[in-house]
Amino acid sequence: MGYHYDPEADVLAVELSDTPFDYAEEYGDFIVHFSKKGKPVYLEILNAKKFLQEATDSLPQNIKKSLAL
């Protein structure tokens, strides 16, 4: 598993598996790439800064403290 962030495009890409992907489906700000067997293998998060900020804001306070956020 690996990831790459493109700051110019504000896209966070997460490789879930090294299995080749066959097709992709878009769900709002998420593009999920699937293998031929229908397993998710690659995820793109569009508008990543906004998503990560909202995800961080919704974390319980004790988790934020433990992560030094």
C-alpha positions in Angstrom: 0.0 0.0 0.0 1.3 3.4 -0.9 0.1 7.0 -1.5 0.9 10.1 -3.4 -0.3 13.6 -3.0 -0.4 16.0 -6.0 -0.6 19.6 -4.5 -1.3 21.2 -7.8 -4.4 19.1 -8.5 -5.1 18.6 -4.8 -5.5 14.9 -5.3 -4.5 12.2 -2.8 -4.0 8.8 -4.5 -3.9 5.7 -2.4 -2.8 2.3 -3.8 -4.6 -0.4 -1.9 -3.2 -3.3 -3.9 -0.7 -3.9 -6.6 -3.4 -5.8 -8.6 -4.1 -4.1 -12.0 -7.3 -2.1 -12.1 -9.9 -2.8 -14.8 -12.5 0.0 -14.3 -13.3 3.0 -12.1 -16.4 4.5 -10.6 -16.8 8.1 -9.3 -18.6 8.8 -6.0 -18.6 12.5 -5.5 -15.0 13.5 -4.7 -13.8 9.9 -4.7 -12.7 7.8 -7.7 -12.4 4.1 -6.9 -10.6 1.8 -9.3 -11.6 -1.8 -9.2 -9.9 -5.1 -10.3 -11.6 -7.4 -12.8 -13.0 -9.2 -9.7 -14.6 -6.1 -8.4 -12.1 -5.4 -5.5 -11.1 -1.9 -4.9 -7.4 -1.5 -5.7 -6.8 2.3 -6.1 -8.5 5.3 -4.6 -8.3 8.9 -5.7 -9.5 11.6 -3.3 -10.3 14.9 -5.1 -10.2 18.1 -3.2 -8.0 16.2 -0.7 -7.2 19.2 1.6 -10.9 19.9 2.2 -11.6 16.2 2.8 -8.7 15.8 5.3 -9.6 18.9 7.1 -13.3 17.8 7.5 -12.2 14.3 8.5 -9.7 15.7 11.1 -12.3 18.2 12.5 -14.7 15.3 13.1 -12.3 13.2 15.2 -12.9 13.0 18.9 -10.8 15.4 20.9 -8.8 12.6 22.6 -7.7 11.2 19.3 -6.7 14.7 18.0 -4.5 15.1 21.1 -2.8 11.7 20.6 -2.1 12.6 17.0 -0.9 16.1 18.0 -3.5 17.7 15.6 
